[in-house]
Amino acid sequence: MACRSSDELKKLVEEARKETVHGRVADYIPALGKADPGDLSIAIQYPGGECVSAGDVEEKITLQSVSKVISLAYVLMERGPGYVFDRVGMEPTGDPFNSIAKLETMAPAKPLNPMINAGALVVTHMVEGSSPDERFEKLLGFVRRLADDETIGYCREVAESELRTADLNRALCYFLKQHDVIQEDVEDLLDLYTRQCAIEMNCLNLARIGLVFALDGKDPRTGGEIMPRDIARICKTFMVTCGMYNASGEFAIKIGIPAKSGVSGGIMGAVPGRFGIGIFGPALDERGNSIAGIRLLELLSKNYSLSMF
Ligand code: DON
């Protein structure tokens, strides 16, 4: 069974919205601090083109860490799993997303997984091209194919706001460069990474991308291959083990859906073989995940038995 009624979905949104008072909007990227903490919206995209939604699903949000699963899929296609996993690991950390702690104790300094910032920076470093602009266009083109929307772009204000304040990510990059895990100019990499994180879309786009992962990389409209099945499988596995950072274990038990969060309050979910989910709820819990978004997924998972486990 799945939720096919927008009235039913609206009720769940109103129930979950109560959680927003316990959360806080991210403001370490100053431009994200402008979001309304009371916002909550969701789109569910089914393979046949049917879409059920509630809230202001046309509102645009930046992907932030949701982009990490997309850049991972892209470099896996461009470089192959062997090359990628020589440079970034496959294990959850149990640490916050921006932690530097484990990097120093790892020898060589290989980030534990591609969903934490250190690992995502290494993944973005692997995007081939002769300039940050050229590499960004490749990533953006892939996002547009996933979303089936050529109008998708990025929010310059959010990218510039992050670039100015990204000293923790800068520190991670210099550490990785010192250990020869990355080789390029750190500002070039941060320019590319912050633009990637600032790619902007609405919940409908996000749900459609979730659906592509749910369908093992197949285009829901044409049936063509957007990414190989094996790469979609790897990405969904990371979404389960690391997608919600140091809340991934609890999320797997309570909800059981491959999902990826971002500090803008976005969550992309992929219910294997069934549908994609896009959520926007900018009030975050202490681990950087949308507090009402998680509650909403919990309600959905319980009501419709969505756990894959
Ligand atoms: O690198 C950062 O800190 C942000 N651009 C993305 C972090 C993020 O979204 C963590 N997610 N919950």
Coordinates of C-alpha atoms and ligand atoms in Angstrom, one line a residue:
M1 CA 0.0 0.0 0.0
A2 CA 1.2 3.6 -0.6
C3 CA -0.1 7.0 0.1
R4 CA -2.1 8.1 -3.0
S5 CA -4.3 10.7 -1.3
S6 CA -3.2 14.3 -0.9
D7 CA -5.8 14.8 1.9
E8 CA -4.2 12.0 3.8
L9 CA -0.7 13.4 3.1
K10 CA -1.8 16.9 4.3
K11 CA -2.9 15.4 7.6
L12 CA 0.4 13.8 8.1
V13 CA 2.2 17.0 7.3
E14 CA 0.2 18.9 9.8
E15 CA 1.0 16.3 12.5
A16 CA 4.7 16.3 11.7
R17 CA 4.9 20.1 11.5
K18 CA 4.4 20.2 15.3
E19 CA 8.0 19.1 15.5
T20 CA 9.4 22.2 13.9
V21 CA 9.3 24.1 17.2
H22 CA 11.9 21.8 18.5
G23 CA 14.3 22.4 15.6
R24 CA 16.6 25.2 14.3
V25 CA 17.4 26.4 10.9
A26 CA 21.1 26.0 9.9
D27 CA 22.8 29.3 10.0
Y28 CA 26.5 28.4 9.8
I29 CA 25.9 29.0 6.1
P30 CA 24.4 32.5 6.6
A31 CA 22.2 32.5 3.6
L32 CA 20.4 29.4 4.8
G33 CA 19.5 31.2 8.1
K34 CA 16.7 33.1 6.2
A35 CA 14.5 30.0 5.8
D36 CA 11.2 29.8 7.7
P37 CA 11.5 27.1 10.4
G38 CA 7.8 26.4 10.2
D39 CA 7.9 25.2 6.6
L40 CA 7.2 21.6 5.7
S41 CA 6.3 20.1 2.3
I42 CA 6.5 16.8 0.6
A43 CA 6.1 15.3 -2.8
I44 CA 5.8 11.6 -3.6
Q45 CA 6.5 10.6 -7.2
Y46 CA 5.3 7.2 -8.6
P47 CA 6.6 5.4 -11.6
G48 CA 3.5 5.9 -13.7
G49 CA 3.8 9.7 -13.5
E50 CA 1.4 10.1 -10.6
C51 CA 2.5 12.5 -7.9
V52 CA 0.9 13.2 -4.5
S53 CA 2.0 16.3 -2.6
A54 CA 1.3 18.5 0.4
G55 CA 2.7 22.0 1.3
D56 CA 4.4 24.4 -0.9
V57 CA 6.2 21.9 -3.1
E58 CA 7.2 24.5 -5.8
E59 CA 9.4 26.3 -3.3
K60 CA 13.1 26.0 -4.3
I61 CA 15.7 24.7 -1.9
T62 CA 19.4 24.1 -2.2
L63 CA 20.5 20.5 -2.2
Q64 CA 23.4 20.8 0.3
S65 CA 24.4 17.3 1.4
V66 CA 21.6 15.6 -0.8
S67 CA 24.0 16.5 -3.6
K68 CA 26.6 14.1 -2.2
V69 CA 24.8 11.0 -3.3
I70 CA 24.4 12.5 -6.8
S71 CA 28.1 13.5 -7.1
L72 CA 28.9 10.0 -5.9
A73 CA 26.8 8.4 -8.6
Y74 CA 28.4 10.7 -11.1
V75 CA 32.0 9.9 -10.2
L76 CA 31.2 6.2 -10.0
M77 CA 30.0 6.4 -13.6
E78 CA 33.0 8.5 -14.7
R79 CA 35.8 6.8 -12.8
G80 CA 34.5 3.4 -11.8
P81 CA 34.1 1.9 -8.3
G82 CA 37.7 0.7 -8.1
Y83 CA 39.2 4.2 -8.5
V84 CA 36.6 5.8 -6.2
F85 CA 36.9 3.4 -3.3
D86 CA 40.7 3.5 -3.4
R87 CA 40.2 7.1 -2.2
V88 CA 37.1 7.0 -0.1
G89 CA 35.8 4.3 2.2
M90 CA 32.5 2.5 2.7
E91 CA 32.0 2.7 6.5
P92 CA 29.7 4.8 8.6
T93 CA 31.5 7.0 11.2
G94 CA 29.1 7.7 14.0
D95 CA 30.5 11.3 14.0
P96 CA 28.9 14.6 12.9
F97 CA 29.0 15.2 9.1
N98 CA 31.7 17.8 9.3
S99 CA 34.0 16.1 11.8
I100 CA 37.8 16.0 11.2
A101 CA 38.4 13.6 14.1
K102 CA 38.6 10.2 12.3
L103 CA 40.6 11.6 9.4
E104 CA 43.7 12.1 11.6
T105 CA 43.6 8.6 13.0
M106 CA 43.2 6.9 9.6
A107 CA 46.3 5.9 7.8
P108 CA 46.3 6.8 5.0
A109 CA 44.0 9.7 5.5
K110 CA 41.2 8.2 3.5
P111 CA 37.7 9.6 4.5
L112 CA 35.5 6.8 5.9
N113 CA 32.6 7.4 3.5
P114 CA 31.4 9.7 0.7
M115 CA 28.5 11.2 2.7
I116 CA 30.5 13.0 5.3
N117 CA 32.0 16.3 4.2
A118 CA 35.6 15.0 4.0
G119 CA 34.5 12.1 1.7
A120 CA 32.2 14.3 -0.3
L121 CA 35.1 16.7 -1.0
V122 CA 37.2 13.9 -2.2
V123 CA 34.3 12.7 -4.5
T124 CA 33.9 16.2 -5.9
H125 CA 37.7 16.4 -6.4
M126 CA 37.3 13.3 -8.7
V127 CA 34.9 15.0 -11.2
E128 CA 37.0 15.3 -14.3
G129 CA 37.5 18.5 -16.3
S130 CA 39.9 21.3 -16.9
S131 CA 38.2 24.0 -14.8
P132 CA 35.7 24.2 -11.9
D133 CA 33.2 25.7 -14.5
E134 CA 33.5 22.7 -16.8
R135 CA 33.2 20.2 -14.0
F136 CA 30.2 22.0 -12.5
E137 CA 28.4 21.9 -15.9
K138 CA 28.9 18.2 -16.0
L139 CA 27.5 17.7 -12.5
L140 CA 24.6 20.0 -13.3
G141 CA 23.9 18.2 -16.5
F142 CA 23.6 14.9 -14.6
V143 CA 21.3 16.5 -12.0
R144 CA 19.1 17.8 -14.9
R145 CA 18.9 14.4 -16.4
L146 CA 18.0 12.8 -13.1
A147 CA 15.3 15.4 -12.5
D148 CA 14.2 15.5 -16.1
D149 CA 14.3 19.3 -15.8
E150 CA 16.6 21.4 -17.9
T151 CA 15.8 24.6 -16.0
I152 CA 17.6 23.5 -12.8
G153 CA 20.5 25.8 -11.8
Y154 CA 22.2 26.9 -8.6
C155 CA 21.7 29.6 -6.1
R156 CA 24.7 32.0 -6.4
E157 CA 23.9 33.7 -3.0
V158 CA 24.0 30.4 -1.1
A159 CA 27.1 29.2 -2.9
E160 CA 28.9 32.5 -2.2
S161 CA 27.7 32.6 1.4
E162 CA 29.1 29.1 2.0
L163 CA 32.4 29.8 0.2
R164 CA 33.0 32.8 2.5
T165 CA 32.4 30.9 5.6
A166 CA 33.6 27.3 4.8
D167 CA 36.7 27.3 7.0
L168 CA 36.0 23.9 8.4
N169 CA 35.7 22.4 4.9
R170 CA 38.8 24.4 4.0
A171 CA 40.6 22.8 6.9
L172 CA 39.5 19.3 5.7
C173 CA 40.7 20.1 2.2
Y174 CA 44.1 21.2 3.4
F175 CA 44.5 18.2 5.6
L176 CA 43.5 15.9 2.6
K177 CA 45.9 17.8 0.3
Q178 CA 48.8 17.5 2.8
H179 CA 48.2 13.7 2.7
D180 CA 48.0 13.7 -1.1
V181 CA 44.4 12.4 -1.1
I182 CA 43.5 15.5 -3.2
Q183 CA 45.9 17.4 -5.4
E184 CA 44.1 20.4 -6.8
D185 CA 43.9 24.0 -5.6
V186 CA 41.7 24.1 -2.5
E187 CA 39.8 27.2 -3.5
D188 CA 39.0 25.7 -6.9
L189 CA 37.6 22.6 -5.1
L190 CA 35.6 24.6 -2.6
D191 CA 34.2 26.7 -5.4
L192 CA 33.0 23.6 -7.2
Y193 CA 31.8 21.9 -4.0
T194 CA 29.8 24.9 -2.8
R195 CA 28.1 25.4 -6.2
Q196 CA 27.3 21.7 -6.2
C197 CA 25.7 22.1 -2.7
A198 CA 23.8 25.2 -3.9
I199 CA 22.1 23.4 -6.8
E200 CA 18.5 24.5 -6.4
M201 CA 15.3 22.6 -7.0
N202 CA 11.9 22.0 -5.6
C203 CA 10.4 18.9 -3.8
L204 CA 8.9 17.6 -7.0
N205 CA 12.4 17.5 -8.6
L206 CA 13.8 15.9 -5.5
A207 CA 11.1 13.2 -5.5
R208 CA 11.7 12.5 -9.2
I209 CA 15.4 12.0 -8.5
G210 CA 14.5 9.7 -5.6
L211 CA 12.4 7.7 -8.0
V212 CA 15.3 7.2 -10.4
F213 CA 17.3 5.7 -7.5
A214 CA 14.2 3.6 -6.4
L215 CA 14.0 2.3 -10.0
D216 CA 17.7 1.2 -10.0
G217 CA 18.8 4.1 -12.2
K218 CA 16.0 3.8 -14.9
D219 CA 14.4 7.0 -16.3
P220 CA 10.8 6.7 -15.0
R221 CA 9.5 8.5 -18.1
T222 CA 11.4 6.7 -20.9
G223 CA 12.6 3.6 -19.2
G224 CA 16.2 4.4 -20.5
E225 CA 19.2 4.0 -18.3
I226 CA 20.4 7.1 -16.4
M227 CA 22.8 5.2 -14.3
P228 CA 23.8 1.5 -14.2
R229 CA 21.8 -0.6 -11.7
D230 CA 24.9 -1.4 -9.7
I231 CA 25.7 2.3 -9.1
A232 CA 22.2 3.0 -8.0
R233 CA 22.5 0.0 -5.7
I234 CA 25.8 1.4 -4.2
C235 CA 24.2 4.8 -3.7
K236 CA 21.1 3.4 -2.0
T237 CA 23.3 1.3 0.3
F238 CA 25.2 4.5 1.4
M239 CA 21.9 6.2 1.9
V240 CA 20.9 3.5 4.4
T241 CA 24.2 3.3 6.2
C242 CA 25.4 6.9 6.1
G243 CA 22.6 9.1 4.5
M244 CA 21.4 10.5 7.8
Y245 CA 24.9 10.8 9.3
N246 CA 25.1 9.7 12.9
A247 CA 21.4 9.2 13.0
S248 CA 21.5 6.6 10.2
G249 CA 21.1 3.6 12.5
E250 CA 18.1 5.0 14.3
F251 CA 16.6 6.1 11.0
A252 CA 17.0 2.6 9.5
I253 CA 15.2 1.1 12.5
K254 CA 12.4 3.6 12.8
I255 CA 11.9 4.3 9.1
G256 CA 13.8 1.9 6.9
I257 CA 13.9 3.9 3.7
P258 CA 17.2 4.8 1.8
A259 CA 17.3 8.6 2.3
K260 CA 19.7 11.5 2.1
S261 CA 19.4 14.7 4.1
G262 CA 20.9 18.2 3.7
V263 CA 21.3 21.1 6.1
S264 CA 18.9 23.2 4.0
G265 CA 16.2 20.8 5.4
G266 CA 15.9 18.7 2.3
I267 CA 15.5 14.9 2.4
M268 CA 15.4 12.7 -0.7
G269 CA 14.0 9.2 -0.2
A270 CA 14.0 6.2 -2.5
V271 CA 11.6 3.4 -1.7
P272 CA 13.1 0.6 -3.7
G273 CA 11.0 -0.4 -6.7
R274 CA 8.1 1.8 -5.6
F275 CA 8.5 5.6 -5.4
G276 CA 10.6 8.6 -4.7
I277 CA 10.1 11.2 -2.0
G278 CA 11.2 14.8 -1.8
I279 CA 10.8 16.7 1.5
F280 CA 11.6 20.2 2.6
G281 CA 11.5 21.2 6.3
P282 CA 14.3 23.6 7.2
A283 CA 14.1 23.3 11.0
L284 CA 16.9 20.8 11.9
D285 CA 17.6 18.5 14.8
E286 CA 20.9 18.5 16.6
R287 CA 22.4 16.1 14.0
G288 CA 21.6 18.3 11.1
N289 CA 18.6 16.5 9.7
S290 CA 15.1 18.0 9.1
I291 CA 13.3 17.4 12.4
A292 CA 9.8 17.5 11.0
G293 CA 10.9 15.7 7.8
I294 CA 12.1 12.7 9.8
R295 CA 8.8 12.7 11.8
L296 CA 6.9 12.8 8.6
L297 CA 8.8 9.9 7.2
E298 CA 8.2 8.0 10.4
L299 CA 4.5 8.5 10.1
L300 CA 4.5 7.5 6.4
S301 CA 6.6 4.4 7.1
K302 CA 4.4 3.3 9.9
N303 CA 1.1 4.0 8.2
Y304 CA 2.1 2.4 4.9
S305 CA 4.6 -0.3 6.0
L306 CA 7.4 1.2 4.0
S307 CA 10.4 -0.2 5.8
M308 CA 12.5 -2.3 3.5
F309 CA 13.7 -4.5 6.4
Ligands
DON1 O1 29.5 21.3 3.4 C1 28.6 21.7 4.1 O2 28.7 21.9 5.3 C2 27.2 21.9 3.5 N1 27.4 22.4 2.2 C3 26.5 20.6 3.4 C4 26.3 19.9 4.7 C5 25.1 19.2 4.9 O3 24.1 19.4 4.2 C6 25.0 18.2 6.0 N2 23.7 17.7 6.1 N3 22.9 17.5 6.9

